[in-house]
Amino acid sequence: MRVPFRRPALGSPLQLLLLACSFALAGYAGVRLLADDWFGVALWLVGAAVLHDLVLVPLYAGADRALARVLGTAGHLEWTGYVRVPVLLSGLLLLVWFPLISGQVADRYRSATALSGDGFLSRWLLVTAALFGGSAVLLVLRSLRLRRARKQRPSAVH
Amino acid sequence: MVCEPVRGVSPAYGRGMPRSPSSPAFWRSPLRGPWFTSVLGVVLLVGITVLFVTGLLSYAAYNPDLSPVNDQTPDKGLLGFYLFAWPTDPSWLYRLTQGAHVTLGIALIPVLLAKLWSVVPKLFALPPARSLTHALERLSLLLLVGGGLFEFTTGVLNVQLDYVFPGSFYPLHFYGAWVFFAAFLAHAVLKTPAALRNLRHGLPDRKGELVSPNPAEPTVSRRGALGVVGGGSLLLFGTTVGRGFDGPLRETAVLAPHGGPEPGSGPGAFQINKTAAAVGIDARETSEDAWRLVVEGNGRTVRLDRAALLQLPLHSAALPIACVEGWSTSDQWWRGVRLRDLAALVGYEADTAPDVLVESLQRHGAFRRSALRDNQVRDPRSLLALFVNGADLTPDHGYPARVIVPAAPGVLNTKWVARMTFGDL
C-alpha cells in the first residue's frame, strides 16, 4: 500500500458511496426501530453481536479445543467428531428452542394454544440420546472395520 | 499474504502460542479459509434474500395501509412503498410464504452461526481501519451481525411466545429487518464477486485470508464441517416443517411450537392461536340469548342473533388457517354467511361491497379489531363462519361466529365477532 505519509486514506470512492447509501437506509429504518425504547433496542442489537462474538464463540470454540486436547492426549483424536457432532446438534436444538425446553413459557403456551407446554424437555433429551446413540453406533462400526482391515493387512502385503 | 512477526506474544507463554486474537496465528482451526466462508456466504445470500422477500410479503398480507387497526408500524413512511392489496388466491398463499419464512429462518440458523464463526478472526484484526471506507465497512458489519442476530432472535422468540424483547414484535422485526437488510445489501455487493470467484476455483484453499498460519491438526475436513452445518440445518428443518401440516406430519415437529398432537378431539381439533379463556371471552356473552351481531354501513344498522344468521343463505369453503408464527393447518371445512351477503344487508351490491372493520368480543390482545379490504369481502369464499367441519364452532375457534378469508394471515380471521362496519376505509 503506497499511501502518502499523513494523508488519511479514503479507500474506494465507489465503496464509500455504497456504504453511504447503506447507512442512509439503515438510519431511516433505525430511527423508527429506536423510537420507542432506544436503549433497550440498542442494547439488544449491539448486545447480540457482543454476546455472540465475545461469549458464545469463545465458549464453544474453547470447549471444542479442550475436547480435542483431551482425546488427543488419550490417543484418540479421531473420536473427536463422534463427540463433537452430537453435542453440537443437541446444543443447537437447545439454543433455538430454549424457551420451550426450559419450560419458561409453558404456562403461556398452554393457555394460548390449548396444547401441552410440557414435554419439550423430555423430547429434547430423547433426541439428544438418539444423536449420541447413533454416534456411538457409528464409532463402534468404524472400530470394527478398522480392526478387520488391520487383520487382513498382513495377507495383503506381499 | 505476508506473515508478520506476532506482536504481544510472550515467548514464555505456552508453546509460543500468541495470546492476542489480533494475531492470525491465534486462530488455529484448519477449517477457516476463503472457500469455507464463501460456501456459507452464498447459501446465506440466497437464504436471507428469500427471508427478506417473504417477510415483506407477510407485512403486505396484513394490509397495513388499509386501516390504522391493521397497522402496527404507523411511522413506516417510505418503507411501505411496495404495499399492495393482498390477494385471496391461491387460498394457501400466506400458508406458503409465511411457512417458508419461518421454517427457512430456523433452518438457516446453523449456517448463520457457522458463517459468523468462520470470519470471527476479522473482528479482532488490526489496524482497526486502513481507510475511511474500511472504517465504515467495519461499522456496517456491526449492523450486519447485530441486526442479523437481532432478527433471528426476535423471530425465534416470537414463535415460542417468549415476548422478552424490548417492545412489540411487529415494529421491532420489521424495522430491524430494514436495518439488517441495508447492511446485508452493502455486504453482498462488496463480497459476492470474491465469494463466487473462490467457489469457481473449486478446491478448498490452503492459503489466503482467514487461513490459519499455524493450523491445529485437522479433526474434520472442510467438506465434513459443511456436512455438519448442513446436518444441523436438516435437523432443525426436519423437526419444524411438520407444523405446516396436519396429523402424523405435525407429530414430526417434536420441538417446534404447534408441533405434536392436535389440541382436543372432534371437528374442532385443529390448531388454535389464542383460546377463548386466554383473551377473556365470557361464555355468558356468547350464549344464544346474549350474543348479537351488529352489521353497520350506509347509515344503517342491522342486529342479528344466531338464529337470524342461520336463516341467511349459508355457503361452504375449504380454507386453511395460517399464522404469522409460521404454523398452519390444512383446509378446514367452514360453513357460514358470505361477507358480501352481510354487506348486502346494509345495502351494498355483492360486486361493489366495500371494506369492512371487524370487531371482536375479545377484551385484550392485538387485532381484536381488524380491517378487511374490498377484494377480501367480495371473494365468495370469505365467510362469517358459524360451523367448522360439520359442527358448531368451538369456543376456542370463535363461537358463535368468526371470519375466515382465503390467504389472509390468521389474526385477520377475527374470532368471536360482535360488530362489522362496512364502508370505505
PDB file of C-alpha atoms in Angstrom, chain B residues 183-356:
ATOM      1  CA  ALA B 183     -26.089  -3.655   5.856  1.00  0.00           C
ATOM      2  CA  PHE B 184     -26.666  -7.036   4.173  1.00  0.00           C
ATOM      3  CA  LEU B 185     -27.061  -5.410   0.771  1.00  0.00           C
ATOM      4  CA  ALA B 186     -23.796  -3.465   1.082  1.00  0.00           C
ATOM      5  CA  HIS B 187     -22.011  -6.566   2.310  1.00  0.00           C
ATOM      6  CA  ALA B 188     -23.411  -8.662  -0.537  1.00  0.00           C
ATOM      7  CA  VAL B 189     -22.323  -6.129  -3.161  1.00  0.00           C
ATOM      8  CA  LEU B 190     -18.841  -5.879  -1.652  1.00  0.00           C
ATOM      9  CA  LYS B 191     -18.250  -9.592  -1.109  1.00  0.00           C
ATOM     10  CA  THR B 192     -20.293 -11.641  -3.580  1.00  0.00           C
ATOM     11  CA  PRO B 193     -17.879 -11.267  -6.541  1.00  0.00           C
ATOM     12  CA  ALA B 194     -14.980 -12.552  -4.448  1.00  0.00           C
ATOM     13  CA  ALA B 195     -17.117 -15.328  -2.961  1.00  0.00           C
ATOM     14  CA  LEU B 196     -18.170 -16.558  -6.394  1.00  0.00           C
ATOM     15  CA  ARG B 197     -14.549 -16.392  -7.566  1.00  0.00           C
ATOM     16  CA  ASN B 198     -13.497 -18.503  -4.592  1.00  0.00           C
ATOM     17  CA  LEU B 199     -16.159 -21.068  -5.362  1.00  0.00           C
ATOM     18  CA  ARG B 200     -15.243 -21.214  -9.035  1.00  0.00           C
ATOM     19  CA  HIS B 201     -11.712 -22.194  -8.048  1.00  0.00           C
ATOM     20  CA  GLY B 202     -13.433 -25.195  -6.526  1.00  0.00           C
ATOM     21  CA  LEU B 203     -10.625 -26.612  -4.458  1.00  0.00           C
ATOM     22  CA  PRO B 204     -10.635 -25.926  -0.740  1.00  0.00           C
ATOM     23  CA  ASP B 205      -7.915 -23.407  -0.134  1.00  0.00           C
ATOM     24  CA  ARG B 206      -4.597 -23.714   1.592  1.00  0.00           C
ATOM     25  CA  LYS B 207      -3.725 -20.062   1.539  1.00  0.00           C
ATOM     26  CA  GLY B 208      -5.495 -16.754   1.593  1.00  0.00           C
ATOM     27  CA  GLU B 209      -7.391 -14.610   4.013  1.00  0.00           C
ATOM     28  CA  LEU B 210      -8.665 -16.357   7.157  1.00  0.00           C
ATOM     29  CA  VAL B 211      -6.390 -19.370   6.647  1.00  0.00           C
ATOM     30  CA  SER B 212      -4.548 -20.075   9.879  1.00  0.00           C
ATOM     31  CA  PRO B 213      -0.755 -19.698   9.523  1.00  0.00           C
ATOM     32  CA  ASN B 214      -0.392 -22.179  12.364  1.00  0.00           C
ATOM     33  CA  PRO B 215      -3.251 -24.677  11.942  1.00  0.00           C
ATOM     34  CA  ALA B 216      -4.001 -27.336  14.528  1.00  0.00           C
ATOM     35  CA  GLU B 217      -4.123 -30.962  13.450  1.00  0.00           C
ATOM     36  CA  PRO B 218      -7.365 -31.434  11.491  1.00  0.00           C
ATOM     37  CA  THR B 219     -10.103 -33.495  13.116  1.00  0.00           C
ATOM     38  CA  VAL B 220     -12.572 -32.951  10.292  1.00  0.00           C
ATOM     39  CA  SER B 221     -12.287 -31.909   6.647  1.00  0.00           C
ATOM     40  CA  ARG B 222     -13.817 -28.679   5.336  1.00  0.00           C
ATOM     41  CA  ARG B 223     -16.418 -30.699   3.473  1.00  0.00           C
ATOM     42  CA  GLY B 224     -17.086 -32.686   6.631  1.00  0.00           C
ATOM     43  CA  ALA B 225     -17.614 -29.480   8.584  1.00  0.00           C
ATOM     44  CA  LEU B 226     -20.022 -28.201   5.944  1.00  0.00           C
ATOM     45  CA  GLY B 227     -21.783 -31.554   6.268  1.00  0.00           C
ATOM     46  CA  VAL B 228     -22.234 -30.962   9.987  1.00  0.00           C
ATOM     47  CA  VAL B 229     -23.638 -27.480   9.335  1.00  0.00           C
ATOM     48  CA  GLY B 230     -25.990 -28.909   6.705  1.00  0.00           C
ATOM     49  CA  GLY B 231     -26.913 -31.694   9.122  1.00  0.00           C
ATOM     50  CA  GLY B 232     -27.824 -29.087  11.747  1.00  0.00           C
ATOM     51  CA  SER B 233     -29.999 -27.295   9.203  1.00  0.00           C
ATOM     52  CA  LEU B 234     -31.664 -30.562   8.207  1.00  0.00           C
ATOM     53  CA  LEU B 235     -32.273 -31.488  11.836  1.00  0.00           C
ATOM     54  CA  LEU B 236     -33.942 -28.134  12.524  1.00  0.00           C
ATOM     55  CA  PHE B 237     -35.877 -28.293   9.248  1.00  0.00           C
ATOM     56  CA  GLY B 238     -37.000 -31.866   9.894  1.00  0.00           C
ATOM     57  CA  THR B 239     -38.222 -31.074  13.403  1.00  0.00           C
ATOM     58  CA  THR B 240     -40.003 -27.890  12.314  1.00  0.00           C
ATOM     59  CA  VAL B 241     -41.547 -28.275   8.860  1.00  0.00           C
ATOM     60  CA  GLY B 242     -44.323 -30.573  10.127  1.00  0.00           C
ATOM     61  CA  ARG B 243     -46.046 -27.657  11.884  1.00  0.00           C
ATOM     62  CA  GLY B 244     -47.367 -26.567   8.499  1.00  0.00           C
ATOM     63  CA  PHE B 245     -49.343 -29.793   8.087  1.00  0.00           C
ATOM     64  CA  ASP B 246     -51.869 -31.921   9.968  1.00  0.00           C
ATOM     65  CA  GLY B 247     -51.925 -35.359  11.540  1.00  0.00           C
ATOM     66  CA  PRO B 248     -48.824 -37.550  11.507  1.00  0.00           C
ATOM     67  CA  LEU B 249     -46.710 -34.880   9.764  1.00  0.00           C
ATOM     68  CA  ARG B 250     -47.365 -32.394  12.559  1.00  0.00           C
ATOM     69  CA  GLU B 251     -46.249 -35.045  15.034  1.00  0.00           C
ATOM     70  CA  THR B 252     -42.777 -34.956  13.440  1.00  0.00           C
ATOM     71  CA  ALA B 253     -42.305 -31.369  14.634  1.00  0.00           C
ATOM     72  CA  VAL B 254     -41.209 -32.659  18.034  1.00  0.00           C
ATOM     73  CA  LEU B 255     -39.607 -29.498  19.416  1.00  0.00           C
ATOM     74  CA  ALA B 256     -41.334 -26.724  17.460  1.00  0.00           C
ATOM     75  CA  PRO B 257     -44.342 -24.801  18.802  1.00  0.00           C
ATOM     76  CA  HIS B 258     -47.650 -26.055  17.355  1.00  0.00           C
ATOM     77  CA  GLY B 259     -45.985 -29.369  16.555  1.00  0.00           C
ATOM     78  CA  GLY B 260     -47.081 -32.653  18.082  1.00  0.00           C
ATOM     79  CA  PRO B 261     -50.687 -33.799  18.538  1.00  0.00           C
ATOM     80  CA  GLU B 262     -53.664 -31.575  17.686  1.00  0.00           C
ATOM     81  CA  PRO B 263     -55.491 -29.896  20.582  1.00  0.00           C
ATOM     82  CA  GLY B 264     -58.510 -31.873  21.826  1.00  0.00           C
ATOM     83  CA  SER B 265     -60.591 -34.159  19.630  1.00  0.00           C
ATOM     84  CA  GLY B 266     -63.521 -33.941  17.247  1.00  0.00           C
ATOM     85  CA  PRO B 267     -64.301 -31.406  14.499  1.00  0.00           C
ATOM     86  CA  GLY B 268     -62.560 -28.559  16.355  1.00  0.00           C
ATOM     87  CA  ALA B 269     -59.310 -30.437  16.920  1.00  0.00           C
ATOM     88  CA  PHE B 270     -57.050 -28.191  14.873  1.00  0.00           C
ATOM     89  CA  GLN B 271     -54.538 -25.525  15.855  1.00  0.00           C
ATOM     90  CA  ILE B 272     -55.566 -22.541  17.978  1.00  0.00           C
ATOM     91  CA  ASN B 273     -53.647 -19.272  18.156  1.00  0.00           C
ATOM     92  CA  LYS B 274     -55.464 -17.805  21.167  1.00  0.00           C
ATOM     93  CA  THR B 275     -58.006 -19.692  23.267  1.00  0.00           C
ATOM     94  CA  ALA B 276     -61.227 -18.063  24.454  1.00  0.00           C
ATOM     95  CA  ALA B 277     -60.002 -18.140  28.039  1.00  0.00           C
ATOM     96  CA  ALA B 278     -56.670 -16.513  27.157  1.00  0.00           C
ATOM     97  CA  VAL B 279     -58.337 -13.381  25.747  1.00  0.00           C
ATOM     98  CA  GLY B 280     -61.111 -13.117  28.317  1.00  0.00           C
ATOM     99  CA  ILE B 281     -64.142 -14.399  26.389  1.00  0.00           C
ATOM    100  CA  ASP B 282     -67.005 -14.996  28.800  1.00  0.00           C
ATOM    101  CA  ALA B 283     -69.418 -17.829  27.892  1.00  0.00           C
ATOM    102  CA  ARG B 284     -72.328 -15.619  29.044  1.00  0.00           C
ATOM    103  CA  GLU B 285     -71.568 -13.105  26.263  1.00  0.00           C
ATOM    104  CA  THR B 286     -71.572 -15.750  23.560  1.00  0.00           C
ATOM    105  CA  SER B 287     -74.778 -17.549  24.621  1.00  0.00           C
ATOM    106  CA  GLU B 288     -77.784 -17.680  22.269  1.00  0.00           C
ATOM    107  CA  ASP B 289     -79.652 -15.163  24.447  1.00  0.00           C
ATOM    108  CA  ALA B 290     -76.914 -12.601  24.829  1.00  0.00           C
ATOM    109  CA  TRP B 291     -74.961 -12.597  21.559  1.00  0.00           C
ATOM    110  CA  ARG B 292     -75.991 -10.311  18.709  1.00  0.00           C
ATOM    111  CA  LEU B 293     -74.111  -9.487  15.531  1.00  0.00           C
ATOM    112  CA  VAL B 294     -74.287  -5.804  14.667  1.00  0.00           C
ATOM    113  CA  VAL B 295     -73.877  -5.037  10.960  1.00  0.00           C
ATOM    114  CA  GLU B 296     -73.448  -1.389  10.066  1.00  0.00           C
ATOM    115  CA  GLY B 297     -72.903   0.617   6.901  1.00  0.00           C
ATOM    116  CA  ASN B 298     -74.582   3.161   4.649  1.00  0.00           C
ATOM    117  CA  GLY B 299     -76.046   4.759   7.777  1.00  0.00           C
ATOM    118  CA  ARG B 300     -77.995   1.593   8.534  1.00  0.00           C
ATOM    119  CA  THR B 301     -77.691  -0.805  11.452  1.00  0.00           C
ATOM    120  CA  VAL B 302     -78.896  -4.415  11.447  1.00  0.00           C
ATOM    121  CA  ARG B 303     -78.879  -6.618  14.530  1.00  0.00           C
ATOM    122  CA  LEU B 304     -78.962 -10.387  14.140  1.00  0.00           C
ATOM    123  CA  ASP B 305     -78.948 -13.203  16.639  1.00  0.00           C
ATOM    124  CA  ARG B 306     -77.545 -16.584  15.688  1.00  0.00           C
ATOM    125  CA  ALA B 307     -80.967 -17.918  14.687  1.00  0.00           C
ATOM    126  CA  ALA B 308     -81.428 -14.989  12.279  1.00  0.00           C
ATOM    127  CA  LEU B 309     -77.977 -15.568  10.776  1.00  0.00           C
ATOM    128  CA  LEU B 310     -78.901 -19.213  10.170  1.00  0.00           C
ATOM    129  CA  GLN B 311     -81.857 -18.021   8.064  1.00  0.00           C
ATOM    130  CA  LEU B 312     -79.481 -16.312   5.615  1.00  0.00           C
ATOM    131  CA  PRO B 313     -78.030 -18.296   2.687  1.00  0.00           C
ATOM    132  CA  LEU B 314     -75.230 -20.500   4.056  1.00  0.00           C
ATOM    133  CA  HIS B 315     -72.175 -21.387   1.986  1.00  0.00           C
ATOM    134  CA  SER B 316     -69.177 -23.647   2.467  1.00  0.00           C
ATOM    135  CA  ALA B 317     -65.486 -23.056   1.832  1.00  0.00           C
ATOM    136  CA  ALA B 318     -62.410 -25.234   2.412  1.00  0.00           C
ATOM    137  CA  LEU B 319     -59.744 -22.902   3.755  1.00  0.00           C
ATOM    138  CA  PRO B 320     -56.605 -23.188   5.874  1.00  0.00           C
ATOM    139  CA  ILE B 321     -55.545 -21.203   8.940  1.00  0.00           C
ATOM    140  CA  ALA B 322     -52.035 -19.797   8.570  1.00  0.00           C
ATOM    141  CA  CYS B 323     -50.324 -17.885  11.355  1.00  0.00           C
ATOM    142  CA  VAL B 324     -47.564 -15.275  11.241  1.00  0.00           C
ATOM    143  CA  GLU B 325     -45.705 -17.633  13.587  1.00  0.00           C
ATOM    144  CA  GLY B 326     -45.236 -19.969  10.614  1.00  0.00           C
ATOM    145  CA  TRP B 327     -47.577 -22.797  11.545  1.00  0.00           C
ATOM    146  CA  SER B 328     -50.658 -23.591   9.533  1.00  0.00           C
ATOM    147  CA  THR B 329     -53.421 -26.156   9.185  1.00  0.00           C
ATOM    148  CA  SER B 330     -54.614 -27.847   6.043  1.00  0.00           C
ATOM    149  CA  ASP B 331     -58.046 -26.890   4.712  1.00  0.00           C
ATOM    150  CA  GLN B 332     -60.869 -26.943   7.235  1.00  0.00           C
ATOM    151  CA  TRP B 333     -64.477 -27.158   6.086  1.00  0.00           C
ATOM    152  CA  TRP B 334     -66.101 -23.868   7.079  1.00  0.00           C
ATOM    153  CA  ARG B 335     -69.812 -23.058   6.701  1.00  0.00           C
ATOM    154  CA  GLY B 336     -71.454 -19.702   7.228  1.00  0.00           C
ATOM    155  CA  VAL B 337     -72.687 -16.470   5.661  1.00  0.00           C
ATOM    156  CA  ARG B 338     -70.720 -14.804   2.874  1.00  0.00           C
ATOM    157  CA  LEU B 339     -69.221 -11.468   3.895  1.00  0.00           C
ATOM    158  CA  ARG B 340     -70.617  -9.894   0.741  1.00  0.00           C
ATOM    159  CA  ASP B 341     -74.104 -11.103   1.687  1.00  0.00           C
ATOM    160  CA  LEU B 342     -73.716  -9.348   5.038  1.00  0.00           C
ATOM    161  CA  ALA B 343     -72.678  -6.204   3.149  1.00  0.00           C
ATOM    162  CA  ALA B 344     -75.866  -6.589   1.115  1.00  0.00           C
ATOM    163  CA  LEU B 345     -77.899  -6.424   4.357  1.00  0.00           C
ATOM    164  CA  VAL B 346     -76.897  -2.766   4.684  1.00  0.00           C
ATOM    165  CA  GLY B 347     -77.447  -2.020   1.025  1.00  0.00           C
ATOM    166  CA  TYR B 348     -74.216  -2.817  -0.820  1.00  0.00           C
ATOM    167  CA  GLU B 349     -74.389  -4.784  -4.062  1.00  0.00           C
ATOM    168  CA  ALA B 350     -72.362  -8.011  -3.902  1.00  0.00           C
ATOM    169  CA  ASP B 351     -69.982  -6.865  -6.666  1.00  0.00           C
ATOM    170  CA  THR B 352     -69.343  -3.461  -5.126  1.00  0.00           C
ATOM    171  CA  ALA B 353     -69.071  -4.480  -1.474  1.00  0.00           C
ATOM    172  CA  PRO B 354     -66.634  -2.180   0.336  1.00  0.00           C
ATOM    173  CA  ASP B 355     -64.003  -2.753   3.029  1.00  0.00           C
ATOM    174  CA  VAL B 356     -65.107  -3.859   6.456  1.00  0.00           C
TER     175      VAL B 356
END
